[in-house]
């Protein structure tokens, strides 16, 4: 593309010069009829017209593919022939236009290479020498070139003239090609830079947007198209506030780098945290013409930060709870044992027996609470094995049918009969039991609880495939708000009047011990859906038992 553009400019420039020379020749003939002979004048006119036609045909052929190399050599050959014919029409050896050979040679160096330029110089010397010899021996009298003009110069002067032209032509070839090669090395390929710029913008792993001083969008790369569900055409010319209402860029951004974060809603209505950095860019007059804004969806990163902070907080709180529970259990055991001995004494009155029974009942409740504390704070490492998840769900359903909390609730288990899970069976049983208890408490007036499970497959960035057990428990309760979702899995945090705040915290610990994830979200039909993801790769067998892979 670069060589084609250079050749096109060369042909156009030659055409312009030829037309100017033609016009000046006509003006000279009109102002002084004796300045140019009729034969020479007619020959010059015909030569110039033919040169213009040749240039026009060359431009037309240049549009076709595969003709560039041949067409370039034809241009150089025509330039040499053109100069030779022009010399023959303008006094031959006395013509002032022999310097045009130098231009033809330098053009060869620019359009081709040094070797081709030296070949061109050699051809110029041959043609110029042949013309001088033909004039010297009177072979060009028919076009008005006198042999006496050449002979009057003498043999020595003629040979000296040929030698000077030879040296000049060779030097022109060497210097012209050298300068052309240096220009090629240092030449900026703007087409390549434009293509590279477009490729970088399109494949950035972050959003890139340019806006004018008036806040109108210009560039809108594919990352932002996916983020906002708007195309470049749709976003072009729109105010940035209509696309990102919370993106507040002050006038200070036009002076120096500004960065920050803002919140917005995605195409699906989900909340997103977007980080941005804005820098001013300048136009040709070094004046600020707008801003370049880079944007990145930080939602996943923020969720990861919250999960890490929650994990650290839970670990510290759990360790403290474990120490306290251990210290409380010892005196509680002494109290419970003493009360039990007193209750076995036969001389107690009825009201004393009732009081001791209350103490025993509350001691047992407190002991159960401490047991839950220790189960959460010091979880048992999971003993993972392959088992039938459908059978586990069936046993759990039979167990809960006798629970009064599920008297006015409908339980639906949508789990394939052949579905097998790689987990600690008793711990996963505890996870499902806690989630179902939580769902039942969220629906005091009755409702439906649905448990679904399936295996999901995917691959990470390195191309490694994996499978996950996706377990969902959906209820029809009042749902959860954003603040509740942030504290839902923290120990001792509860919205129930009589709750301990350890049920979902224990679920979080068990799932975390399996290397999985758990999250709670508002259900699309109302209520809450809790999603548990557990990796399903067995270490002993090294394959997924549901697919055989």
Short mmCIF file of C-alpha atoms in Angstrom, two decimals:
data_model
loop_
_atom_site.label_atom_id
_atom_site.label_comp_id
_atom_site.label_asym_id
_atom_site.label_seq_id
_atom_site.Cartn_x
_atom_site.Cartn_y
_atom_site.Cartn_z
CA UNK A 1 0.00 0.00 0.00
CA UNK A 2 2.86 2.36 0.81
CA UNK A 3 4.69 1.71 -2.50
CA UNK A 4 1.45 2.06 -4.45
CA UNK A 5 0.76 5.44 -2.85
CA UNK A 6 4.31 6.61 -3.58
CA UNK A 7 4.02 5.59 -7.25
CA UNK A 8 0.65 7.31 -7.60
CA UNK A 9 2.08 10.57 -6.21
CA UNK A 10 5.04 10.28 -8.59
CA UNK A 11 2.79 9.85 -11.66
CA UNK A 12 0.59 12.78 -10.61
CA UNK A 13 3.63 15.00 -10.03
CA UNK A 14 5.06 14.11 -13.47
CA UNK A 15 1.73 14.90 -15.08
CA UNK A 16 1.62 18.32 -13.44
CA UNK A 17 5.19 19.12 -14.50
CA UNK A 18 4.49 17.95 -18.06
CA UNK A 19 1.42 20.18 -18.34
CA UNK A 20 3.37 23.19 -17.02
CA UNK A 21 6.17 22.52 -19.53
CA UNK A 22 3.61 22.20 -22.33
CA UNK A 23 1.94 25.48 -21.41
CA UNK A 24 5.29 27.32 -21.15
CA UNK A 25 6.40 25.97 -24.55
CA UNK A 26 3.17 27.19 -26.17
CA UNK A 27 3.56 30.62 -24.56
CA UNK A 28 7.18 30.83 -25.74
CA UNK A 29 6.17 29.93 -29.31
CA UNK A 30 3.37 32.50 -29.32
CA UNK A 31 5.60 35.25 -27.96
CA UNK A 32 8.54 34.49 -30.28
CA UNK A 33 7.79 32.38 -33.34
CA UNK A 34 11.50 32.02 -34.20
CA UNK A 35 12.52 30.76 -30.75
CA UNK A 36 11.50 27.18 -31.59
CA UNK A 37 11.37 25.60 -35.01
CA UNK A 38 8.11 24.22 -36.31
CA UNK A 39 9.42 20.64 -36.42
CA UNK A 40 10.75 20.83 -32.86
CA UNK A 41 7.61 22.56 -31.59
CA UNK A 42 5.29 19.96 -33.09
CA UNK A 43 7.47 17.17 -31.74
CA UNK A 44 7.49 18.67 -28.22
CA UNK A 45 3.71 19.09 -28.26
CA UNK A 46 3.18 15.49 -29.37
CA UNK A 47 5.68 14.22 -26.77
CA UNK A 48 3.99 16.12 -23.95
CA UNK A 49 0.50 14.98 -24.96
CA UNK A 50 1.64 11.36 -25.18
CA UNK A 51 3.30 11.66 -21.74
CA UNK A 52 0.01 12.88 -20.23
CA UNK A 53 -1.91 10.02 -21.87
CA UNK A 54 0.66 7.50 -20.63
CA UNK A 55 0.32 8.86 -17.09
CA UNK A 56 -3.49 8.64 -17.22
CA UNK A 57 -3.38 5.04 -18.44
CA UNK A 58 -0.83 4.19 -15.73
CA UNK A 59 -3.08 5.60 -13.01
CA UNK A 60 -5.97 3.51 -14.32
CA UNK A 61 -3.90 0.31 -14.38
CA UNK A 62 -2.52 1.05 -10.90
CA UNK A 63 -5.96 0.31 -9.42
CA UNK A 64 -5.65 -3.32 -10.49
CA UNK A 65 -3.86 -5.81 -8.28
CA UNK A 66 -0.57 -7.45 -9.29
CA UNK A 67 0.66 -4.74 -11.68
CA UNK A 68 2.68 -2.61 -9.27
CA UNK A 69 6.20 -3.94 -9.95
CA UNK A 70 5.84 -3.97 -13.74
CA UNK A 71 4.17 -0.57 -13.81
CA UNK A 72 6.94 0.97 -11.68
CA UNK A 73 9.63 -0.20 -14.10
CA UNK A 74 7.60 1.08 -17.05
CA UNK A 75 7.48 4.53 -15.44
CA UNK A 76 11.25 4.64 -15.05
CA UNK A 77 11.80 3.43 -18.63
CA UNK A 78 9.36 6.01 -19.98
CA UNK A 79 11.08 8.81 -18.03
CA UNK A 80 14.44 7.90 -19.58
CA UNK A 81 12.93 7.68 -23.07
CA UNK A 82 11.02 10.93 -22.49
CA UNK A 83 14.20 12.83 -21.54
CA UNK A 84 16.11 11.37 -24.50
CA UNK A 85 13.40 12.39 -26.98
CA UNK A 86 13.18 15.84 -25.38
CA UNK A 87 16.94 16.32 -25.81
CA UNK A 88 16.70 15.28 -29.43
CA UNK A 89 13.98 17.90 -29.96
CA UNK A 90 15.90 20.67 -28.17
CA UNK A 91 19.38 20.89 -29.78
CA UNK A 92 20.75 17.53 -28.59
CA UNK A 93 24.17 18.00 -27.03
CA UNK A 94 23.43 21.71 -26.50
CA UNK A 95 20.07 21.10 -24.81
CA UNK A 96 19.74 22.44 -21.27
CA UNK A 97 17.49 19.54 -20.27
CA UNK A 98 20.07 16.78 -19.79
CA UNK A 99 19.75 17.28 -16.00
CA UNK A 100 16.35 15.56 -16.23
CA UNK A 101 18.24 12.27 -16.47
CA UNK A 102 19.26 12.83 -12.86
CA UNK A 103 15.62 13.04 -11.81
CA UNK A 104 14.83 9.79 -13.60
CA UNK A 105 17.74 8.05 -11.87
CA UNK A 106 16.79 9.39 -8.44
CA UNK A 107 13.19 8.31 -9.01
CA UNK A 108 14.45 4.78 -9.73
CA UNK A 109 16.29 4.82 -6.40
CA UNK A 110 13.17 5.98 -4.58
CA UNK A 111 10.69 3.66 -6.26
CA UNK A 112 12.93 0.60 -6.62
CA UNK A 113 16.36 0.10 -5.03
CA UNK A 114 20.05 0.94 -5.43
CA UNK A 115 20.74 -1.82 -7.94
CA UNK A 116 17.87 -0.70 -10.16
CA UNK A 117 19.06 2.90 -9.85
CA UNK A 118 22.55 1.93 -11.10
CA UNK A 119 20.97 0.05 -14.01
CA UNK A 120 18.98 3.18 -14.81
CA UNK A 121 22.15 5.31 -14.68
CA UNK A 122 23.85 2.93 -17.10
CA UNK A 123 20.92 3.06 -19.50
CA UNK A 124 20.93 6.89 -19.35
CA UNK A 125 24.63 6.98 -20.23
CA UNK A 126 24.06 4.61 -23.17
CA UNK A 127 21.13 6.60 -24.56
CA UNK A 128 22.80 9.98 -24.04
CA UNK A 129 26.04 8.74 -25.65
CA UNK A 130 24.13 7.22 -28.58
CA UNK A 131 22.29 10.49 -29.16
CA UNK A 132 25.55 12.49 -29.11
CA UNK A 133 27.19 10.03 -31.54
CA UNK A 134 24.20 10.13 -33.89
CA UNK A 135 24.24 13.92 -33.86
CA UNK A 136 28.01 13.98 -34.37
CA UNK A 137 27.74 11.79 -37.46
CA UNK A 138 24.78 13.72 -38.89
CA UNK A 139 22.17 11.01 -38.43
CA UNK A 140 19.64 13.38 -36.80
CA UNK A 141 19.49 16.13 -39.42
CA UNK A 142 15.91 15.19 -40.22
CA UNK A 143 14.72 16.48 -36.84
CA UNK A 144 16.85 19.63 -36.97
CA UNK A 145 20.02 18.53 -35.11
CA UNK A 146 23.10 19.85 -36.88
CA UNK A 147 26.28 17.75 -36.89
CA UNK A 148 28.44 20.92 -37.08
CA UNK A 149 27.26 21.96 -33.60
CA UNK A 150 28.64 18.74 -32.13
CA UNK A 151 31.84 18.78 -34.22
CA UNK A 152 32.64 22.35 -33.26
CA UNK A 153 32.98 21.25 -29.66
CA UNK A 154 35.79 18.89 -30.53
CA UNK A 155 36.37 15.27 -29.65
CA UNK A 156 38.00 16.03 -26.29
CA UNK A 157 35.10 18.21 -25.11
CA UNK A 158 32.56 15.63 -26.20
CA UNK A 159 34.34 12.80 -24.36
CA UNK A 160 34.70 15.06 -21.32
CA UNK A 161 30.99 15.84 -21.44
CA UNK A 162 30.12 12.15 -21.61
CA UNK A 163 32.48 11.43 -18.70
CA UNK A 164 30.89 14.15 -16.56
CA UNK A 165 27.44 12.81 -17.31
CA UNK A 166 28.58 9.27 -16.45
CA UNK A 167 29.99 10.39 -13.08
CA UNK A 168 26.94 12.51 -12.36
CA UNK A 169 24.54 9.71 -13.22
CA UNK A 170 26.34 7.17 -11.01
CA UNK A 171 26.57 9.59 -8.09
CA UNK A 172 22.89 10.42 -8.47
CA UNK A 173 22.05 6.71 -8.39
CA UNK A 174 24.13 6.07 -5.26
CA UNK A 175 23.07 9.16 -3.33
CA UNK A 176 19.43 9.00 -4.39
CA UNK A 177 19.05 5.34 -3.43
CA UNK A 178 20.90 5.93 -0.15
CA UNK A 179 18.59 8.77 0.83
CA UNK A 180 15.56 6.74 -0.23
CA UNK A 181 16.65 3.78 1.93
CA UNK A 182 17.14 6.04 4.93
CA UNK A 183 13.72 7.58 4.32
CA UNK A 184 12.15 4.11 4.20
CA UNK A 185 13.73 3.19 7.55
CA UNK A 186 12.61 6.38 9.30
CA UNK A 187 9.32 6.80 7.48
CA UNK A 188 6.24 6.60 9.70
CA UNK A 189 3.70 4.16 8.35
CA UNK A 190 0.52 5.93 9.40
CA UNK A 191 -1.69 3.24 7.92
CA UNK A 192 0.06 0.59 10.01
CA UNK A 193 -0.17 2.76 13.12
CA UNK A 194 -3.87 3.32 12.50
CA UNK A 195 -4.49 -0.41 12.14
CA UNK A 196 -2.42 -1.15 15.25
CA UNK A 197 -4.33 1.49 17.21
CA UNK A 198 -7.67 0.02 16.17
CA UNK A 199 -6.56 -3.50 17.09
CA UNK A 200 -5.34 -2.41 20.54
CA UNK A 201 -8.54 -0.50 21.28
CA UNK A 202 -10.75 -3.40 20.17
CA UNK A 203 -8.91 -6.03 22.23
CA UNK A 204 -8.34 -4.11 25.45
CA UNK A 205 -9.40 -6.00 28.57
CA UNK A 206 -10.87 -2.76 29.89
CA UNK A 207 -13.19 -0.04 28.61
CA UNK A 208 -11.81 2.85 26.57
CA UNK A 209 -13.90 5.91 25.86
CA UNK A 210 -13.09 9.38 24.56
CA UNK A 211 -15.34 12.33 25.25
CA UNK A 212 -15.27 15.91 24.04
CA UNK A 213 -15.08 19.00 26.23
CA UNK A 214 -18.88 19.13 25.99
CA UNK A 215 -19.18 15.61 27.41
CA UNK A 216 -20.13 13.86 24.15
CA UNK A 217 -18.92 10.32 23.52
CA UNK A 218 -16.70 9.61 20.53
CA UNK A 219 -14.73 6.34 20.89
CA UNK A 220 -16.58 3.46 22.57
CA UNK A 221 -14.65 0.17 22.46
CA UNK A 222 -16.12 -3.40 22.44
CA UNK A 223 -15.54 -3.86 26.20
CA UNK A 224 -17.94 -0.98 26.88
CA UNK A 225 -20.35 -2.30 24.26
CA UNK A 226 -20.65 -5.55 26.25
CA UNK A 227 -20.83 -3.66 29.55
CA UNK A 228 -23.63 -1.32 28.50
CA UNK A 229 -25.30 -3.25 25.67
CA UNK A 230 -24.75 -0.22 23.41
CA UNK A 231 -22.87 -0.26 20.12
CA UNK A 232 -20.30 2.30 19.00
CA UNK A 233 -22.85 3.78 16.59
CA UNK A 234 -25.49 4.07 19.31
CA UNK A 235 -23.10 5.63 21.82
CA UNK A 236 -21.47 8.09 19.42
CA UNK A 237 -22.49 11.66 20.12
CA UNK A 238 -24.50 10.81 23.24
CA UNK A 239 -23.81 12.68 26.49
CA UNK A 240 -21.70 10.56 28.81
CA UNK A 241 -24.20 11.26 31.59
CA UNK A 242 -26.91 9.39 29.67
CA UNK A 243 -24.76 6.24 29.54
CA UNK A 244 -23.07 6.48 32.95
CA UNK A 245 -25.23 8.78 35.10
CA UNK A 246 -23.02 8.36 38.18
CA UNK A 247 -19.77 9.15 36.36
CA UNK A 248 -18.97 12.62 37.64
CA UNK A 249 -16.00 14.14 35.80
CA UNK A 250 -15.23 17.67 36.92
CA UNK A 251 -13.38 20.40 35.07
CA UNK A 252 -10.24 19.37 36.96
CA UNK A 253 -10.07 16.30 34.72
CA UNK A 254 -9.27 18.64 31.81
CA UNK A 255 -6.09 19.68 33.63
CA UNK A 256 -4.63 16.48 35.07
CA UNK A 257 -5.28 12.80 35.75
CA UNK A 258 -8.39 12.01 37.79
CA UNK A 259 -9.58 8.60 38.93
CA UNK A 260 -12.22 7.07 41.14
CA UNK A 261 -15.13 4.67 41.31
CA UNK A 262 -18.86 4.90 40.73
CA UNK A 263 -21.90 2.64 40.85
CA UNK A 264 -24.27 1.88 38.00
CA UNK A 265 -26.80 -0.67 36.84
CA UNK A 266 -25.97 -3.19 34.16
CA UNK A 267 -28.25 -4.11 31.23
CA UNK A 268 -29.81 -6.85 33.40
CA UNK A 269 -30.37 -4.43 36.29
CA UNK A 270 -27.56 -5.80 38.45
CA UNK A 271 -25.47 -3.39 40.51
CA UNK A 272 -21.92 -2.85 39.27
CA UNK A 273 -18.89 -1.06 40.67
CA UNK A 274 -16.89 0.65 37.91
CA UNK A 275 -13.42 2.10 38.35
CA UNK A 276 -12.26 4.85 36.01
CA UNK A 277 -9.28 7.03 35.16
CA UNK A 278 -9.56 10.14 32.97
CA UNK A 279 -6.67 12.00 31.32
CA UNK A 280 -6.91 15.00 28.98
CA UNK A 281 -5.77 14.78 25.37
CA UNK A 282 -4.68 17.68 23.21
CA UNK A 283 -5.34 18.64 19.61
CA UNK A 284 -3.06 20.08 16.96
CA UNK A 285 -2.93 23.48 18.67
CA UNK A 286 -1.85 21.91 21.98
CA UNK A 287 -5.22 22.76 23.48
CA UNK A 288 -7.26 20.30 25.50
CA UNK A 289 -9.98 18.94 23.23
CA UNK A 290 -11.40 16.22 25.43
CA UNK A 291 -10.74 13.31 27.76
CA UNK A 292 -9.57 9.72 27.38
CA UNK A 293 -11.40 7.63 29.97
CA UNK A 294 -10.52 4.04 30.85
CA UNK A 295 -13.11 2.00 32.74
CA UNK A 296 -13.02 -1.41 34.42
CA UNK A 297 -15.76 -3.47 36.00
CA UNK A 298 -14.60 -3.94 39.61
CA UNK A 299 -17.70 -5.80 40.79
CA UNK A 300 -16.02 -9.20 40.95
CA UNK A 301 -12.94 -7.74 42.62
CA UNK A 302 -15.03 -5.95 45.24
CA UNK A 303 -16.94 -9.14 45.96
CA UNK A 304 -13.66 -10.98 46.34
CA UNK A 305 -12.37 -8.31 48.73
CA UNK A 306 -15.55 -8.58 50.80
CA UNK A 307 -15.24 -12.37 50.86
CA UNK A 308 -11.63 -12.16 52.05
CA UNK A 309 -12.49 -9.62 54.73
CA UNK A 310 -15.43 -11.75 55.81
CA UNK A 311 -13.24 -14.84 55.93
CA UNK A 312 -10.62 -13.08 58.06
CA UNK A 313 -13.30 -11.68 60.36
CA UNK A 314 -14.97 -15.05 60.69
CA UNK A 315 -11.68 -16.78 61.42
CA UNK A 316 -10.79 -14.33 64.21
CA UNK A 317 -14.30 -14.37 65.65
CA UNK A 318 -14.49 -18.14 65.44
CA UNK A 319 -11.23 -18.61 67.29
CA UNK A 320 -12.43 -16.29 70.05
CA UNK A 321 -15.77 -18.12 70.23
CA UNK A 322 -14.00 -21.46 70.47
CA UNK A 323 -11.92 -20.35 73.43
CA UNK A 324 -14.94 -18.85 75.20
CA UNK A 325 -17.12 -21.87 74.52
CA UNK A 326 -14.46 -24.20 75.87
CA UNK A 327 -14.15 -22.16 79.05
CA UNK A 328 -17.93 -21.97 79.49
CA UNK A 329 -18.46 -25.69 78.93
CA UNK A 330 -16.38 -26.75 81.96
CA UNK A 331 -18.40 -24.86 84.64
CA UNK A 332 -21.59 -25.67 82.73
CA UNK A 333 -20.82 -29.38 83.03
CA UNK A 334 -20.30 -28.92 86.78
CA UNK A 335 -23.60 -27.03 87.12
CA UNK A 336 -25.48 -29.62 85.08
CA UNK A 337 -24.01 -32.50 87.08
CA UNK A 338 -24.81 -30.86 90.41
CA UNK A 339 -28.39 -30.10 89.39
CA UNK A 340 -28.84 -33.67 88.21
CA UNK A 341 -27.66 -34.99 91.60
CA UNK A 342 -30.05 -32.63 93.40
CA UNK A 343 -32.96 -33.73 91.21
CA UNK A 344 -32.34 -37.35 92.21
CA UNK A 345 -32.70 -36.46 95.90
CA UNK A 346 -36.04 -37.75 97.10
CA UNK A 347 -36.92 -34.97 99.59
CA UNK A 348 -37.50 -32.22 96.99
CA UNK A 349 -40.78 -30.38 96.82
CA UNK A 350 -42.75 -30.00 93.63
CA UNK A 351 -41.79 -26.38 92.92
CA UNK A 352 -38.14 -27.19 93.60
CA UNK A 353 -38.29 -30.10 91.15
CA UNK A 354 -39.81 -27.78 88.51
CA UNK A 355 -37.01 -25.22 89.06
CA UNK A 356 -34.34 -27.89 88.75
CA UNK A 357 -36.00 -29.18 85.57
CA UNK A 358 -35.86 -25.66 84.11
CA UNK A 359 -32.17 -25.41 85.02
CA UNK A 360 -31.48 -28.81 83.38
CA UNK A 361 -33.40 -27.85 80.23
CA UNK A 362 -31.63 -24.51 79.86
CA UNK A 363 -28.28 -26.14 80.61
CA UNK A 364 -28.89 -28.62 77.80
CA UNK A 365 -29.89 -25.77 75.48
CA UNK A 366 -26.79 -23.82 76.42
CA UNK A 367 -24.67 -26.93 75.91
CA UNK A 368 -26.20 -27.37 72.45
CA UNK A 369 -25.41 -23.77 71.64
CA UNK A 370 -21.80 -24.23 72.74
CA UNK A 371 -21.62 -27.39 70.63
CA UNK A 372 -22.75 -25.33 67.63
CA UNK A 373 -20.12 -22.73 68.50
CA UNK A 374 -17.38 -25.33 68.49
CA UNK A 375 -18.69 -26.96 65.31
CA UNK A 376 -18.48 -23.58 63.59
CA UNK A 377 -15.20 -22.40 65.10
CA UNK A 378 -13.32 -25.69 64.73
CA UNK A 379 -14.90 -27.44 61.76
CA UNK A 380 -13.96 -31.02 61.08
CA UNK A 381 -11.99 -31.44 57.82
CA UNK A 382 -14.36 -32.91 55.22
CA UNK A 383 -14.06 -36.61 54.45
CA UNK A 384 -15.07 -36.47 50.81
CA UNK A 385 -16.49 -39.46 49.00
CA UNK A 386 -18.81 -40.21 46.12
CA UNK A 387 -22.43 -40.71 47.16
CA UNK A 388 -25.91 -40.44 45.66
CA UNK A 389 -27.24 -36.94 46.27
CA UNK A 390 -30.81 -37.93 45.43
CA UNK A 391 -30.78 -40.53 48.21
CA UNK A 392 -29.45 -37.93 50.66
CA UNK A 393 -32.27 -35.55 49.72
CA UNK A 394 -34.87 -38.32 50.11
CA UNK A 395 -33.64 -39.19 53.62
CA UNK A 396 -33.65 -35.52 54.57
CA UNK A 397 -37.20 -35.06 53.29
CA UNK A 398 -38.40 -38.00 55.39
CA UNK A 399 -36.71 -36.50 58.42
CA UNK A 400 -38.29 -33.07 57.98
CA UNK A 401 -41.83 -34.39 57.50
CA UNK A 402 -42.03 -34.82 61.29
CA UNK A 403 -40.73 -31.29 61.94
CA UNK A 404 -43.52 -28.91 63.00
CA UNK A 405 -41.77 -26.00 61.20
CA UNK A 406 -42.64 -27.64 57.89
CA UNK A 407 -46.27 -28.35 58.74
CA UNK A 408 -47.65 -25.75 56.31
CA UNK A 409 -44.76 -25.82 53.84
CA UNK A 410 -44.37 -27.67 50.57
CA UNK A 411 -40.92 -29.14 49.84
CA UNK A 412 -39.92 -29.93 46.26
CA UNK A 413 -36.65 -31.75 45.51
CA UNK A 414 -35.73 -31.51 41.81
CA UNK A 415 -32.61 -33.67 41.81
CA UNK A 416 -31.80 -36.34 39.20
CA UNK A 417 -31.90 -39.86 40.67
CA UNK A 418 -28.48 -40.75 39.26
CA UNK A 419 -26.73 -37.55 40.42
CA UNK A 420 -23.60 -38.29 42.46
CA UNK A 421 -21.69 -35.76 44.54
CA UNK A 422 -18.09 -35.59 45.75
CA UNK A 423 -18.32 -34.23 49.30
CA UNK A 424 -18.55 -35.10 52.98
CA UNK A 425 -22.00 -36.67 53.18
CA UNK A 426 -22.73 -35.71 56.78
CA UNK A 427 -21.52 -32.13 56.30
CA UNK A 428 -23.55 -31.67 53.11
CA UNK A 429 -26.52 -33.07 55.02
CA UNK A 430 -25.92 -30.37 57.64
CA UNK A 431 -25.72 -27.69 54.92
CA UNK A 432 -29.08 -28.71 53.41
CA UNK A 433 -30.70 -29.03 56.84
CA UNK A 434 -29.60 -25.54 57.92
CA UNK A 435 -30.71 -23.97 54.63
CA UNK A 436 -34.12 -25.66 54.78
CA UNK A 437 -34.61 -24.59 58.41
CA UNK A 438 -33.74 -21.03 57.42
CA UNK A 439 -36.22 -21.14 54.50
CA UNK A 440 -38.98 -22.50 56.75
CA UNK A 441 -38.39 -19.72 59.31
CA UNK A 442 -38.61 -17.15 56.48
CA UNK A 443 -42.15 -18.36 55.60
CA UNK A 444 -44.20 -18.36 58.84
CA UNK A 445 -47.45 -18.24 56.86
CA UNK A 446 -46.50 -21.14 54.63
CA UNK A 447 -45.09 -21.41 51.16
CA UNK A 448 -42.97 -23.56 48.91
CA UNK A 449 -39.28 -24.51 49.23
CA UNK A 450 -37.57 -25.85 46.12
CA UNK A 451 -34.22 -27.66 46.13
CA UNK A 452 -32.51 -28.14 42.76
CA UNK A 453 -29.14 -29.64 41.90
CA UNK A 454 -27.15 -30.29 38.73
CA UNK A 455 -23.59 -30.50 37.47
CA UNK A 456 -22.16 -27.51 35.61
CA UNK A 457 -19.08 -27.72 33.40
CA UNK A 458 -16.62 -25.03 32.36
CA UNK A 459 -12.96 -24.19 31.81
CA UNK A 460 -10.63 -21.65 33.36
CA UNK A 461 -8.37 -19.11 31.63
CA UNK A 462 -5.67 -21.78 31.18
CA UNK A 463 -8.12 -24.03 29.33
CA UNK A 464 -8.40 -26.58 32.17
CA UNK A 465 -11.89 -28.06 32.34
CA UNK A 466 -13.74 -28.43 35.64
CA UNK A 467 -17.15 -29.44 36.96
CA UNK A 468 -19.15 -27.97 39.84
CA UNK A 469 -22.15 -29.18 41.80
CA UNK A 470 -24.70 -26.35 41.71
CA UNK A 471 -27.13 -26.70 44.61
CA UNK A 472 -29.95 -24.14 44.99
CA UNK A 473 -32.50 -23.69 47.77
CA UNK A 474 -35.30 -21.27 46.85
CA UNK A 475 -38.04 -20.09 49.19
CA UNK A 476 -41.06 -17.76 48.94
CA UNK A 477 -40.29 -15.67 52.00
CA UNK A 478 -39.94 -11.91 52.31
CA UNK A 479 -36.53 -11.89 50.62
CA UNK A 480 -33.36 -10.07 51.65
CA UNK A 481 -32.06 -6.56 51.15
CA UNK A 482 -28.52 -5.51 50.27
CA UNK A 483 -27.47 -4.92 53.89
CA UNK A 484 -28.76 -8.32 54.96
CA UNK A 485 -26.90 -10.07 52.14
CA UNK A 486 -23.61 -8.51 53.31
CA UNK A 487 -23.96 -9.89 56.88
CA UNK A 488 -25.94 -13.05 56.19
CA UNK A 489 -23.09 -15.52 56.72
CA UNK A 490 -21.49 -13.79 59.70
CA UNK A 491 -21.66 -15.63 63.04
CA UNK A 492 -24.08 -14.31 65.68
CA UNK A 493 -25.77 -12.04 63.11
CA UNK A 494 -29.46 -12.87 62.74
CA UNK A 495 -32.81 -11.30 61.97
CA UNK A 496 -34.76 -13.88 63.99
CA UNK A 497 -35.91 -12.97 67.52
CA UNK A 498 -34.77 -16.35 68.88
CA UNK A 499 -31.98 -17.11 66.42
CA UNK A 500 -28.33 -17.74 67.31
CA UNK A 501 -26.83 -16.54 64.02
CA UNK A 502 -24.82 -19.75 63.56
CA UNK A 503 -26.88 -21.71 61.03
CA UNK A 504 -25.77 -19.92 57.86
CA UNK A 505 -22.32 -19.22 59.34
CA UNK A 506 -21.85 -22.98 59.71
CA UNK A 507 -23.02 -23.46 56.11
CA UNK A 508 -20.38 -20.92 54.97
CA UNK A 509 -17.64 -22.71 56.92
CA UNK A 510 -18.55 -26.15 55.55
CA UNK A 511 -18.74 -24.94 51.95
CA UNK A 512 -15.47 -23.05 52.38
CA UNK A 513 -13.86 -26.24 53.72
CA UNK A 514 -14.91 -28.03 50.53
CA UNK A 515 -13.28 -25.30 48.40
CA UNK A 516 -16.65 -24.08 47.20
CA UNK A 517 -18.71 -20.90 47.23
CA UNK A 518 -22.08 -19.89 48.69
CA UNK A 519 -24.14 -16.78 48.08
CA UNK A 520 -27.66 -15.56 48.71
CA UNK A 521 -29.62 -13.43 46.24
CA UNK A 522 -33.20 -12.19 45.90
CA UNK A 523 -35.27 -14.62 43.86
CA UNK A 524 -36.80 -13.42 40.60
CA UNK A 525 -40.23 -14.62 41.82
CA UNK A 526 -39.85 -13.22 45.34
CA UNK A 527 -38.13 -14.72 48.34
CA UNK A 528 -34.49 -15.80 48.47
CA UNK A 529 -32.34 -18.23 46.52
CA UNK A 530 -29.17 -19.59 48.16
CA UNK A 531 -26.65 -21.04 45.70
CA UNK A 532 -23.93 -23.50 46.77
CA UNK A 533 -21.13 -24.40 44.35
CA UNK A 534 -18.86 -27.36 45.17
CA UNK A 535 -16.00 -28.71 43.00
CA UNK A 536 -16.79 -32.22 41.82
CA UNK A 537 -13.38 -33.72 41.02
CA UNK A 538 -12.53 -36.80 43.03
CA UNK A 539 -8.84 -37.00 43.90
CA UNK A 540 -8.71 -40.78 44.22
CA UNK A 541 -10.35 -41.60 40.88
CA UNK A 542 -9.40 -38.38 39.12
CA UNK A 543 -12.56 -38.20 37.03
CA UNK A 544 -16.08 -36.94 37.21
CA UNK A 545 -18.39 -39.77 38.20
CA UNK A 546 -21.38 -38.17 36.50
CA UNK A 547 -19.77 -38.02 33.06
CA UNK A 548 -16.84 -40.39 33.22
CA UNK A 549 -14.46 -37.60 32.20
#
